[in-house]
């Protein structure tokens, strides 16, 4: 079996990143859906939600739940903050960027830790 059905550790980390990026895209799509009043963005939001839940579930078959969930959450949090700044003009400052840097440092640390 290939792909996501026979997942190696390396593939699981790759799919975890994809799942985290789907989470970021989902958060942005919810903003564009305007409280689920815009049909197209609402559909995109629900599809992204299904994608990241499916991928995260598959990844959890290989990686420890605590590590995988923390990394996935970190990708979602850091990515959403950065896209909020870039797309929606949300506030940017040293403290916010420092917080994102700490989240990224945590992600890297968890990736380097033995599984």
N, CA and C of each residue as an Amber inpcrd file, in Angstrom:
protein
   345
   0.8370000  -1.1760000   0.0000000   0.0000000   0.0000000   0.0000000
   0.8820000   1.2400000   0.0000000   0.4330000   2.2490000  -0.7110000
   1.1730000   3.5060000  -0.7710000   0.3550000   4.6290000  -0.1770000
   0.9960000   5.8000000  -0.0690000   0.2860000   7.0050000   0.3410000
  -0.1330000   6.9650000   1.7890000  -1.2910000   7.4870000   2.0250000
  -1.7530000   7.6770000   3.3960000  -2.1820000   6.3690000   4.0640000
  -2.4120000   5.2940000   3.2790000  -2.8620000   4.0330000   3.8620000
  -1.7500000   3.2910000   4.5860000  -0.5070000   3.3770000   4.1250000
   0.6370000   2.7290000   4.7770000   1.6350000   3.8210000   5.1190000
   1.3390000   4.5590000   6.1370000   2.0640000   5.7840000   6.4250000
   3.3150000   5.5170000   7.2630000   4.4340000   6.0660000   6.7950000
   5.6730000   6.0470000   7.5590000   5.6860000   7.2500000   8.5030000
   6.6640000   7.2850000   9.3870000   6.8130000   8.4380000  10.2820000
   6.9940000   9.7270000   9.4740000   7.8470000   9.6670000   8.4500000
   8.0910000  10.8550000   7.6290000   6.8350000  11.3290000   6.9290000
   6.0880000  10.3820000   6.3770000   4.8390000  10.7400000   5.6980000
   3.8370000  11.3140000   6.6910000   3.8010000  10.7400000   7.8970000
   2.8710000  11.2370000   8.9140000   3.1810000  12.6920000   9.2460000
   4.4580000  13.0380000   9.3710000   4.8210000  14.4310000   9.6340000
   4.4070000  15.3250000   8.4680000   4.5860000  14.8410000   7.2510000
   4.1670000  15.6240000   6.0850000   2.6680000  15.8610000   6.0680000
   1.8950000  14.7940000   6.3420000   0.4390000  14.9330000   6.3680000
  -0.0230000  15.7780000   7.5410000   0.7330000  15.7490000   8.6420000
   0.4020000  16.6040000   9.7770000   0.5400000  18.0770000   9.3910000
   1.5850000  18.3960000   8.6470000   1.7600000  19.7710000   8.1650000
   0.6150000  20.1550000   7.2340000   0.2470000  19.2590000   6.3200000
  -0.8680000  19.5370000   5.4100000  -2.1540000  19.7530000   6.2050000
  -2.3760000  18.9170000   7.2170000  -3.5700000  19.0690000   8.0510000
  -3.5650000  20.4150000   8.7680000  -2.4110000  20.8120000   9.2870000
  -2.3010000  22.1120000   9.9450000  -2.5710000  23.2680000   8.9950000
  -2.0850000  23.1430000   7.7710000  -2.3380000  24.1880000   6.7670000
  -3.8130000  24.2230000   6.3690000  -4.4550000  23.0520000   6.3280000
  -5.9080000  23.0230000   6.0840000  -6.6420000  23.7220000   7.2220000
  -6.1460000  23.5720000   8.4420000  -6.7470000  24.2470000   9.5880000
  -6.6420000  25.7620000   9.4300000  -5.4820000  26.2390000   8.9880000
  -5.3010000  27.6740000   8.7550000  -6.2750000  28.1530000   7.6720000
  -6.3190000  27.4110000   6.5780000  -7.2230000  27.7840000   5.4860000
  -8.6750000  27.7480000   5.9400000  -9.0150000  26.7880000   6.7850000
 -10.3790000  26.6970000   7.3250000 -10.7280000  27.9430000   8.1350000
  -9.8100000  28.3690000   9.0040000 -10.0750000  29.5590000   9.8240000
 -10.2930000  30.7870000   8.9370000  -9.4690000  30.9360000   7.9240000
  -9.6100000  32.0690000   7.0000000 -10.9250000  31.9660000   6.2330000
 -11.2630000  30.7530000   5.7940000 -12.5100000  30.5840000   5.0390000
 -13.7260000  30.8930000   5.9090000 -13.6500000  30.6040000   7.2140000
 -14.7640000  30.9580000   8.1000000 -14.9320000  32.4690000   8.1690000
 -13.8280000  33.1880000   8.1820000 -13.9040000  34.6540000   8.1930000
 -14.5870000  35.1420000   6.9170000 -14.1590000  34.5880000   5.7750000
 -14.7600000  34.9760000   4.5040000 -16.2190000  34.5170000   4.3830000
 -16.5920000  33.4550000   5.0930000 -17.9730000  32.9580000   5.0430000
 -18.9380000  33.8750000   5.7850000 -18.3980000  34.8020000   6.5620000
 -19.2030000  35.8000000   7.2730000 -20.3620000  35.1620000   8.0440000
 -19.9860000  34.3330000   8.9990000 -21.0130000  33.6900000   9.8270000
 -21.8280000  32.6700000   9.0500000 -21.2090000  32.0650000   8.0760000
 -21.8460000  31.0720000   7.2010000 -23.0490000  31.6430000   6.4620000
 -22.9160000  32.9120000   6.0580000 -23.9620000  33.5440000   5.2480000
 -23.5920000  33.5890000   3.7680000 -22.3620000  33.2380000   3.4360000
 -21.9160000  33.2110000   2.0370000 -21.7070000  31.7540000   1.6400000
 -22.5610000  31.2700000   0.7430000 -22.6180000  29.8400000   0.4330000
 -21.2810000  29.2730000  -0.0340000 -20.6430000  29.9030000  -0.9990000
 -19.3930000  29.3640000  -1.5370000 -18.3240000  29.2010000  -0.4750000
 -18.0920000  30.2490000   0.3160000 -17.0970000  30.1820000   1.3780000
 -17.5290000  29.2170000   2.4720000 -18.8150000  29.0950000   2.6990000
 -19.3080000  28.1450000   3.7010000 -18.9940000  26.7140000   3.2910000
 -19.2120000  26.4030000   2.0290000 -18.9080000  25.0610000   1.5130000
 -17.4080000  24.7930000   1.5950000 -16.5990000  25.7600000   1.1820000
 -15.1470000  25.6090000   1.2660000 -14.7290000  25.3640000   2.7130000
 -15.3170000  26.1150000   3.6340000 -14.9980000  25.9630000   5.0490000
 -15.2920000  24.5530000   5.5350000 -16.4510000  24.0360000   5.2020000
 -16.8280000  22.6910000   5.6520000 -15.9480000  21.6200000   5.0250000
 -15.5550000  21.8040000   3.7690000 -14.6520000  20.8460000   3.1130000
 -13.2690000  20.8590000   3.7650000 -12.7810000  22.0430000   4.0780000
 -11.4830000  22.1320000   4.7610000 -11.5480000  21.5130000   6.1510000
 -12.6450000  21.7240000   6.8460000 -12.8400000  21.1210000   8.1560000
 -12.7750000  19.5940000   8.0550000 -13.4990000  19.0390000   7.0990000
 -13.4840000  17.5850000   6.9030000 -12.0820000  17.0950000   6.5510000
 -11.3730000  17.8500000   5.7250000 -10.0280000  17.4510000   5.3070000
  -9.0710000  17.4100000   6.4920000  -9.0690000  18.4670000   7.3130000
  -8.0870000  18.4500000   8.3930000  -8.4260000  17.4340000   9.4670000
  -9.7040000  17.1890000   9.7120000 -10.0790000  16.1780000  10.6950000
  -9.6750000  14.7880000  10.1850000  -9.9380000  14.5090000   8.9230000
  -9.5580000  13.2170000   8.3430000  -8.0460000  13.0160000   8.4080000
  -7.2970000  14.0250000   7.9370000  -5.8390000  13.8910000   7.9160000
  -5.2670000  13.7470000   9.3250000  -5.7420000  14.5430000  10.2560000
  -5.2510000  14.4450000  11.6220000  -5.5580000  13.0650000  12.1960000
  -6.7300000  12.5550000  11.9240000  -7.0840000  11.2130000  12.3900000
  -6.1520000  10.1490000  11.8540000  -5.7750000  10.2660000  10.5970000
  -4.8440000   9.3000000   9.9930000  -3.4560000   9.4240000  10.6030000
  -3.0130000  10.6480000  10.8000000  -1.6920000  10.8970000  11.3790000
  -1.6050000  10.3060000  12.7850000  -2.6950000  10.3760000  13.5400000
  -2.6950000   9.8720000  14.9120000  -2.5280000   8.3580000  14.9790000
  -2.6500000   7.6740000  13.8520000  -2.3770000   6.2390000  13.8150000
  -0.8780000   5.9640000  13.8970000  -0.0660000   6.9880000  13.6170000
   1.3860000   6.8100000  13.5640000   2.1090000   7.6180000  14.6400000
   1.7200000   8.8620000  14.8180000   2.4190000   9.7520000  15.7470000
   1.7090000   9.7960000  17.1010000   2.4500000  10.0770000  18.1690000
   1.8200000  10.2110000  19.4890000   0.8020000  11.3550000  19.4850000
  -0.3320000  11.1470000  20.1220000  -1.4180000  12.1180000  20.0890000
  -0.9940000  13.4620000  20.6760000  -0.2700000  13.4520000  21.7750000
   0.1320000  14.7110000  22.3930000   1.0220000  15.5360000  21.4850000
   1.9970000  14.9020000  20.8700000   2.9010000  15.5970000  19.9590000
   2.1630000  16.0680000  18.7250000   1.4100000  15.1720000  18.0880000
   0.7310000  15.5140000  16.8440000  -0.2800000  16.6380000  17.0550000
  -1.0600000  16.5430000  18.1140000  -2.0730000  17.5680000  18.3470000
  -1.4370000  18.9070000  18.6720000  -0.3810000  18.8980000  19.4610000
   0.2950000  20.1490000  19.7960000   0.9060000  20.8030000  18.5570000
   1.5360000  20.0070000  17.7110000   2.1230000  20.5490000  16.4830000
   1.0220000  21.0620000  15.5650000  -0.0400000  20.2950000  15.4030000
  -1.1540000  20.6970000  14.5390000  -1.7740000  22.0100000  15.0360000
  -1.9860000  22.0980000  16.3340000  -2.5420000  23.3140000  16.9090000
  -1.6000000  24.4890000  16.7160000  -0.3150000  24.2510000  16.8840000
   0.6740000  25.3130000  16.7000000   0.7120000  25.8390000  15.2800000
   0.6600000  24.9200000  14.3130000   0.6210000  25.3400000  12.9110000
  -0.6210000  26.1890000  12.6740000  -1.7490000  25.7110000  13.1770000
  -2.9980000  26.4520000  13.0000000  -2.9590000  27.8180000  13.6520000
  -2.4490000  27.8740000  14.8660000  -2.4090000  29.1500000  15.5940000
  -1.4600000  30.1410000  14.9340000  -0.2380000  29.7100000  14.6730000
   0.7550000  30.6190000  14.0870000   0.3310000  31.0570000  12.6920000
  -0.1090000  30.1060000  11.8870000  -0.5200000  30.4330000  10.5190000
  -1.7150000  31.3650000  10.4770000  -2.6680000  31.1510000  11.3700000
  -3.8610000  31.9870000  11.3890000  -3.5340000  33.4010000  11.8530000
  -2.6580000  33.5330000  12.8330000  -2.2410000  34.8730000  13.2620000
  -1.5790000  35.6110000  12.0940000  -0.6600000  34.9390000  11.4150000
   0.0580000  35.5880000  10.3120000  -0.8740000  35.9500000   9.1550000
  -1.7980000  35.0570000   8.8130000  -2.7420000  35.3860000   7.7310000
  -3.7520000  36.4400000   8.1710000  -4.1120000  36.4470000   9.4350000
  -4.9830000  37.5110000   9.9410000  -4.3340000  38.8750000   9.7590000
  -3.0420000  38.9390000  10.0170000  -2.2950000  40.1840000   9.8240000
  -2.2460000  40.5430000   8.3470000  -1.9000000  39.5570000   7.5160000
  -1.7070000  39.8080000   6.0850000  -3.0040000  40.0860000   5.3350000
  -4.0620000  39.3490000   5.6610000  -5.3020000  39.4440000   4.8820000
  -6.3330000  40.4040000   5.4640000  -6.3600000  40.5290000   6.7810000
  -7.4450000  41.2680000   7.4180000  -6.9770000  42.4870000   8.1940000
  -5.7060000  42.8050000   8.0800000  -5.1870000  43.9920000   8.7400000
  -5.2340000  43.9210000  10.2530000  -5.1660000  42.7110000  10.8090000
  -5.1710000  42.5720000  12.2590000  -3.8800000  43.1670000  12.8270000
  -3.9020000  43.5530000  14.0930000  -2.7430000  44.2330000  14.6760000
  -1.4770000  43.3760000  14.6170000  -0.3680000  44.0480000  14.3610000
   0.9340000  43.3870000  14.3690000   1.8390000  44.1750000  15.3110000
   2.6110000  43.4650000  16.0540000   3.5380000  44.1080000  16.9740000
   4.5580000  43.0980000  17.4350000   5.5490000  43.5710000  18.1400000
   6.6200000  42.6890000  18.5860000   6.1180000  41.5910000  19.5200000
   5.1870000  41.9220000  20.3850000   4.6880000  40.9050000  21.3160000
   3.9320000  39.8160000  20.5630000   3.0720000  40.1980000  19.6180000
   2.3470000  39.1940000  18.8170000   3.3070000  38.3410000  18.0130000
   4.2590000  38.9800000  17.3460000   5.2240000  38.2260000  16.5460000
   6.1160000  37.3620000  17.4310000   6.4400000  37.8530000  18.6240000
   7.1930000  37.0450000  19.5740000   6.4210000  35.8110000  20.0010000
   5.1270000  35.9740000  20.1950000   4.2790000  34.8310000  20.5290000
   4.2640000  33.7990000  19.4190000   4.1690000  34.2580000  18.1750000
   4.2040000  33.3400000  17.0320000   5.5570000  32.6290000  16.9920000
   6.6350000  33.3640000  17.2360000   7.9720000  32.7600000  17.2380000
   8.0850000  31.6790000  18.3060000   7.4820000  31.9170000  19.4700000
   7.5000000  30.9010000  20.5260000   6.7180000  29.6510000  20.1190000
   5.5890000  29.8570000  19.4590000   4.8010000  28.7100000  18.9850000
   5.6240000  27.9050000  17.9780000   6.2530000  28.5970000  17.0360000
   7.0710000  27.9130000  16.0290000   8.2310000  27.1820000  16.7100000
   8.8640000  27.8120000  17.6980000   9.9450000  27.1500000  18.4250000
   9.4380000  25.8860000  19.1160000   8.2380000  25.9370000  19.6550000
   7.6430000  24.7560000  20.2730000   7.3940000  23.6450000  19.2670000
   6.9170000  24.0100000  18.0830000   6.6820000  23.0230000  17.0270000
   7.9900000  22.3320000  16.6510000   9.0260000  23.1320000  16.4330000
  10.3330000  22.5760000  16.0590000  10.8680000  21.6720000  17.1680000
  10.7220000  22.0850000  18.4100000  11.1980000  21.2910000  19.5380000
  10.4680000  19.9500000  19.5930000   9.1570000  19.9650000  19.4110000
   8.3970000  18.7010000  19.4360000   8.7860000  17.8010000  18.2740000
   9.0790000  18.3780000  17.1240000   9.4930000  17.5790000  15.9670000
  10.8310000  16.9090000  16.2490000  11.7170000  17.5900000  16.9380000
  13.0540000  17.0460000  17.2070000  13.0630000  16.0270000  18.3460000
  12.0440000  16.0500000  19.1860000  11.9950000  15.1290000  20.3230000
  11.7530000  13.6980000  19.8510000  12.3290000  12.7210000  20.5450000
  12.0600000  11.3290000  20.1690000  10.5750000  11.0060000  20.3210000
  10.0620000  10.2460000  19.3670000   8.6220000   9.9130000  19.3840000
   8.3130000   8.8520000  20.3920000
